[in-house]
Coordinates of C-alpha atoms in Angstrom, one line a residue:
M14 CA 0.0 0.0 0.0
N15 CA 1.2 3.5 -0.8
P16 CA 1.2 5.3 2.5
F17 CA 1.5 8.7 0.9
Q18 CA -2.0 9.6 -0.3
G19 CA -5.0 11.8 0.7
V20 CA -5.0 14.2 3.6
I21 CA -2.4 13.3 6.2
P22 CA -2.3 15.4 9.4
A23 CA 1.0 16.6 10.7
I24 CA -0.4 15.9 14.1
T25 CA 0.3 18.3 17.0
T26 CA 1.7 17.0 20.3
P27 CA -0.5 17.8 23.3
F28 CA 1.1 18.6 26.6
L29 CA -0.1 18.4 30.2
A30 CA 0.4 21.2 32.7
D31 CA 3.5 19.5 34.0
D32 CA 5.0 19.6 30.4
T33 CA 4.7 15.9 29.8
V34 CA 3.1 14.5 26.7
N35 CA -0.7 14.0 27.0
F36 CA -0.9 10.6 25.2
A37 CA -4.6 10.1 26.0
V38 CA -5.5 13.3 24.2
M39 CA -3.2 12.5 21.3
D40 CA -4.9 9.1 20.9
A41 CA -8.4 10.6 20.9
H42 CA -7.4 13.5 18.6
A43 CA -5.8 11.0 16.1
R44 CA -8.8 8.8 16.0
W45 CA -11.1 11.8 15.5
M46 CA -9.2 13.0 12.5
L47 CA -9.0 9.6 10.9
A48 CA -12.7 9.0 11.5
N49 CA -13.3 12.3 9.6
G50 CA -11.6 11.0 6.5
C51 CA -7.9 11.5 7.0
S52 CA -5.6 8.9 5.3
G53 CA -2.9 8.5 7.9
L54 CA -0.8 10.5 10.5
V55 CA 2.6 12.2 10.6
P56 CA 3.9 12.5 14.1
C57 CA 7.1 14.2 15.3
G58 CA 7.2 16.8 12.5
S59 CA 7.7 20.6 12.8
L60 CA 4.1 21.2 13.9
G61 CA 4.4 18.2 16.3
E62 CA 7.3 20.1 18.0
G63 CA 9.6 17.2 17.3
A64 CA 12.6 19.3 18.1
T65 CA 11.5 19.6 21.7
L66 CA 10.8 15.9 22.3
S67 CA 13.3 13.5 23.7
F68 CA 14.2 10.3 21.8
D69 CA 12.0 8.2 24.1
E70 CA 9.1 10.6 23.8
K71 CA 9.3 10.5 20.0
V72 CA 9.1 6.7 20.0
E73 CA 6.1 6.7 22.4
V74 CA 4.4 9.4 20.3
I75 CA 4.9 7.3 17.2
R76 CA 3.6 4.2 19.0
T77 CA 0.5 6.1 20.3
C78 CA -0.3 7.1 16.7
V79 CA 0.2 3.6 15.4
L80 CA -2.2 2.2 18.0
A81 CA -4.8 4.9 17.1
A82 CA -4.4 4.5 13.4
G83 CA -5.3 0.8 13.1
D84 CA -4.8 -0.1 9.4
K85 CA -4.1 3.4 8.3
P86 CA -0.4 4.4 7.9
V87 CA 1.7 6.3 10.4
I88 CA 4.6 8.1 8.7
A89 CA 7.2 9.0 11.4
G90 CA 9.0 12.3 11.2
I91 CA 12.8 11.6 11.4
A92 CA 15.0 14.5 12.4
A93 CA 17.8 14.8 14.9
L94 CA 21.0 16.7 15.6
S95 CA 23.1 13.9 14.4
T96 CA 22.9 11.3 11.6
A97 CA 23.5 8.5 14.1
E98 CA 20.5 9.5 16.2
A99 CA 18.3 9.9 13.1
V100 CA 19.2 6.4 12.0
R101 CA 18.4 5.1 15.5
L102 CA 15.0 6.9 15.4
A103 CA 14.2 5.5 12.0
K104 CA 14.9 1.9 13.3
A105 CA 12.8 2.6 16.4
A106 CA 9.9 3.9 14.4
E107 CA 9.9 0.8 12.3
A108 CA 10.0 -1.4 15.4
V109 CA 6.8 0.3 16.9
G110 CA 4.9 -0.1 13.6
A111 CA 5.4 3.0 11.5
K112 CA 4.6 2.3 7.8
G113 CA 6.8 5.0 6.4
L114 CA 9.3 7.7 7.2
M115 CA 9.4 11.4 6.6
V116 CA 13.1 12.2 6.3
L117 CA 14.2 15.7 7.3
P118 CA 17.6 17.3 7.2
P119 CA 19.5 17.4 10.5
Y120 CA 18.5 20.1 13.0
V121 CA 20.8 23.1 13.5
Y122 CA 23.7 22.2 11.1
V123 CA 23.2 23.4 7.6
G124 CA 25.7 21.4 5.4
D125 CA 26.6 21.3 1.8
W126 CA 24.9 18.9 -0.6
A127 CA 27.5 16.2 -0.1
E128 CA 26.9 16.2 3.6
M129 CA 23.2 16.4 3.3
R130 CA 23.2 13.6 0.8
A131 CA 25.2 11.4 3.1
H132 CA 22.8 12.1 5.9
L133 CA 19.8 11.2 3.7
D134 CA 21.5 8.1 2.5
A135 CA 22.1 6.8 6.0
V136 CA 18.5 7.4 7.2
I137 CA 16.8 6.1 4.0
D138 CA 19.0 3.0 4.1
A139 CA 18.3 2.4 7.8
T140 CA 15.1 0.5 7.1
P141 CA 13.2 -0.9 4.2
L142 CA 10.2 1.4 4.9
P143 CA 9.0 3.7 2.1
C144 CA 10.5 7.1 2.6
L145 CA 9.3 10.6 2.0
L146 CA 11.8 13.4 1.5
Y147 CA 10.7 16.5 3.3
N148 CA 11.9 19.7 1.6
N149 CA 11.3 22.7 3.9
P150 CA 14.0 25.3 3.3
V151 CA 12.0 28.0 5.2
A152 CA 12.2 26.0 8.4
Y153 CA 15.4 24.0 8.1
K154 CA 17.6 26.3 5.8
V155 CA 18.4 23.3 3.6
D156 CA 16.8 23.4 0.1
F157 CA 16.6 20.1 -1.8
L158 CA 16.6 21.3 -5.4
P159 CA 14.7 19.3 -8.0
E160 CA 18.0 18.0 -9.5
Q161 CA 19.1 16.7 -6.1
I162 CA 15.7 15.1 -5.5
A163 CA 16.1 13.3 -8.8
E164 CA 19.5 12.1 -7.8
M165 CA 18.2 10.7 -4.5
A166 CA 15.4 8.9 -6.4
K167 CA 18.0 7.1 -8.5
R168 CA 20.0 6.2 -5.4
H169 CA 17.2 4.7 -3.3
A170 CA 14.3 2.5 -4.5
N171 CA 12.5 3.0 -1.2
L172 CA 12.5 6.8 -1.6
V173 CA 9.0 7.0 -3.0
A174 CA 7.6 10.5 -2.2
V175 CA 8.5 14.2 -1.7
K176 CA 6.7 16.6 0.6
E177 CA 7.4 19.9 -1.1
S178 CA 7.2 22.9 1.4
S179 CA 9.5 25.4 -0.3
T180 CA 6.4 27.7 -0.7
D181 CA 7.4 27.9 -4.4
A182 CA 4.4 26.7 -6.4
R183 CA 6.7 26.0 -9.4
R184 CA 8.6 23.3 -7.6
I185 CA 6.2 20.4 -8.0
A186 CA 6.0 21.0 -11.7
A187 CA 9.8 21.2 -11.9
I188 CA 10.2 17.9 -10.0
R189 CA 7.7 16.2 -12.3
A190 CA 9.5 17.5 -15.4
L191 CA 12.7 15.8 -14.2
I192 CA 11.4 12.5 -12.9
G193 CA 7.9 12.0 -14.2
D194 CA 5.9 9.6 -12.0
R195 CA 8.9 8.1 -10.2
L196 CA 8.0 9.9 -7.0
V197 CA 4.6 10.6 -5.4
L198 CA 4.4 14.3 -4.9
G199 CA 2.7 16.0 -1.9
V200 CA 1.9 19.5 -0.7
G201 CA 3.4 20.5 2.6
V202 CA 2.2 24.0 3.1
D203 CA -1.5 24.6 3.8
D204 CA -2.0 27.7 1.6
C205 CA -0.6 26.1 -1.6
L206 CA -3.0 23.1 -1.8
M207 CA -5.0 23.8 -4.9
E208 CA -1.9 25.0 -6.8
G209 CA 0.0 21.8 -5.8
V210 CA -2.9 19.5 -6.8
A211 CA -3.2 21.2 -10.1
M212 CA 0.5 20.3 -10.8
G213 CA -0.1 16.7 -9.8
A214 CA 0.3 16.4 -6.1
S215 CA -1.6 13.4 -4.7
F216 CA -1.3 13.9 -1.0
W217 CA -1.4 16.8 1.5
I218 CA 0.4 16.8 4.8
A219 CA -1.6 19.5 6.4
G220 CA -1.6 21.6 9.6
L221 CA -5.1 23.2 10.0
V222 CA -6.5 19.7 9.5
N223 CA -5.9 19.3 13.3
A224 CA -8.9 21.5 13.8
F225 CA -10.8 21.1 10.5
P226 CA -10.5 17.6 9.2
K227 CA -13.8 17.4 7.3
E228 CA -13.2 20.6 5.6
S229 CA -9.6 19.7 4.7
V230 CA -10.6 16.4 3.2
E231 CA -13.4 17.9 1.3
L232 CA -11.1 20.6 -0.2
F233 CA -8.6 18.0 -1.2
E234 CA -11.1 15.7 -2.8
L235 CA -12.8 18.5 -4.7
S236 CA -9.4 19.7 -6.0
R237 CA -8.3 16.2 -7.0
A238 CA -11.6 15.6 -8.8
G239 CA -11.1 18.8 -10.8
K240 CA -14.2 20.5 -9.3
F241 CA -12.3 23.7 -9.2
D242 CA -15.2 26.2 -8.8
E243 CA -16.5 24.3 -5.7
A244 CA -13.0 23.7 -4.5
F245 CA -12.0 27.4 -4.8
R246 CA -15.1 28.5 -2.9
L247 CA -14.1 26.4 0.0
Y248 CA -10.4 27.3 -0.4
A249 CA -11.2 31.0 -0.3
W250 CA -13.1 30.5 2.9
F251 CA -10.2 28.4 4.4
L252 CA -7.3 30.5 3.2
P253 CA -7.2 33.0 6.2
L254 CA -6.8 30.0 8.5
L255 CA -4.5 28.1 6.2
R256 CA -2.1 31.0 6.1
M257 CA -1.5 30.4 9.8
D258 CA 0.5 27.4 8.8
T259 CA 3.2 29.4 7.0
V260 CA 4.4 31.9 9.6
P261 CA 7.0 31.6 12.3
K262 CA 4.4 31.2 15.1
F263 CA 2.4 28.5 13.2
V264 CA 2.5 26.1 16.1
Q265 CA 1.0 28.7 18.5
L266 CA -1.6 29.6 16.0
I267 CA -2.7 26.1 15.0
K268 CA -2.8 24.9 18.6
L269 CA -4.9 28.0 19.6
V270 CA -7.4 27.2 16.8
Q271 CA -7.4 23.6 17.7
Q272 CA -8.1 24.4 21.4
E273 CA -11.0 26.8 20.4
M274 CA -12.5 24.0 18.3
G275 CA -12.5 21.7 21.3
W276 CA -9.4 19.6 20.8
G277 CA -6.5 19.7 23.2
S278 CA -4.9 22.8 24.6
E279 CA -2.6 25.5 23.3
R280 CA 0.2 24.4 25.7
M281 CA 3.6 24.2 24.1
R282 CA 7.1 23.5 25.2
A283 CA 9.3 26.5 25.8
P284 CA 10.7 28.5 24.3
R285 CA 7.3 28.7 22.5
A286 CA 4.7 30.5 24.5
A287 CA 0.9 31.0 24.0
L288 CA -0.1 34.0 22.0
V289 CA -1.3 37.1 23.9
G290 CA -2.7 40.5 23.3
A291 CA -3.3 41.8 19.8
E292 CA -1.7 38.7 18.2
R293 CA -4.1 36.4 19.9
E294 CA -7.1 38.6 19.3
A295 CA -6.3 38.8 15.6
A296 CA -6.1 35.0 15.3
L297 CA -9.4 34.5 17.2
A298 CA -11.1 37.1 14.9
V299 CA -10.0 35.0 11.9
L300 CA -11.4 31.9 13.4
K301 CA -14.6 33.6 14.4
Q302 CA -15.1 34.9 10.9
A303 CA -14.5 31.4 9.5
Q304 CA -17.0 29.8 11.8
A305 CA -19.6 32.4 10.9
T306 CA -19.2 32.0 7.1
L307 CA -18.7 28.2 6.7
N308 CA -22.2 27.6 5.4
E309 CA -21.5 30.1 2.6
A310 CA -18.5 28.1 1.5
L311 CA -20.5 24.9 1.7
P312 CA -24.0 25.7 0.5
T313 CA -25.0 22.1 0.7
R314 CA -24.7 22.3 4.4
A315 CA -26.9 25.3 4.8

């Protein structure tokens, strides 16, 4: 089974007041999104605050998602300060039941292509699991260019997908032009969904889906079906929220919206802190407007 298809939440990591992971809420939240049409789960990514989790916490988060997902795939985010730790995490993710790996560049160190290629080689070769290359130069300061992605596809049979998060709508087309259908292509930024699907993306690793799974799945399915007028009406409604996924405080914003929609809390691990003042009020105003106008975007629900 191809684990890279449909709408796949980059699931947030909930925390208790004592700063430990709230595994019970994570389990319930995961099950709710899957019941509302999501195709799988991606734990330990950027939105999941993977950089603040210990190795053991990451493994337990992945295990929790696997148990919640049943027969749907869990694609574990694999990032670490060192290549050795990333390899160890990849093997641990396989051991607890992950069905795929989302491979990131290393945290902190920004190397040249030879160094980054060696890191990717080691992680992708660590298990036989299908791997997704995550390109997010905005967050990680490493940009995997289409030519480099094509090179990695030749080197690794189990590299089967790319999550393109450069925010450059031209990238998916550029990758396809180089490698055709060799890799499954996915959108990794929320406010580029329709553009990415129009260029051939077949999955969406999404952020606001944590609060709006039904709407996210409907938008994706309408886009994939080529029902662009209906899709754009929903997209236009959703865009003020989706843009929260592409700013430095995306974790704060998405967790706030998720809390207001009744799932989890906005607690985060320091140095992140909850939004206050005008920032918070502006985000809540966007959410309030979206709640008030949803029926206009979905007239069949009126």
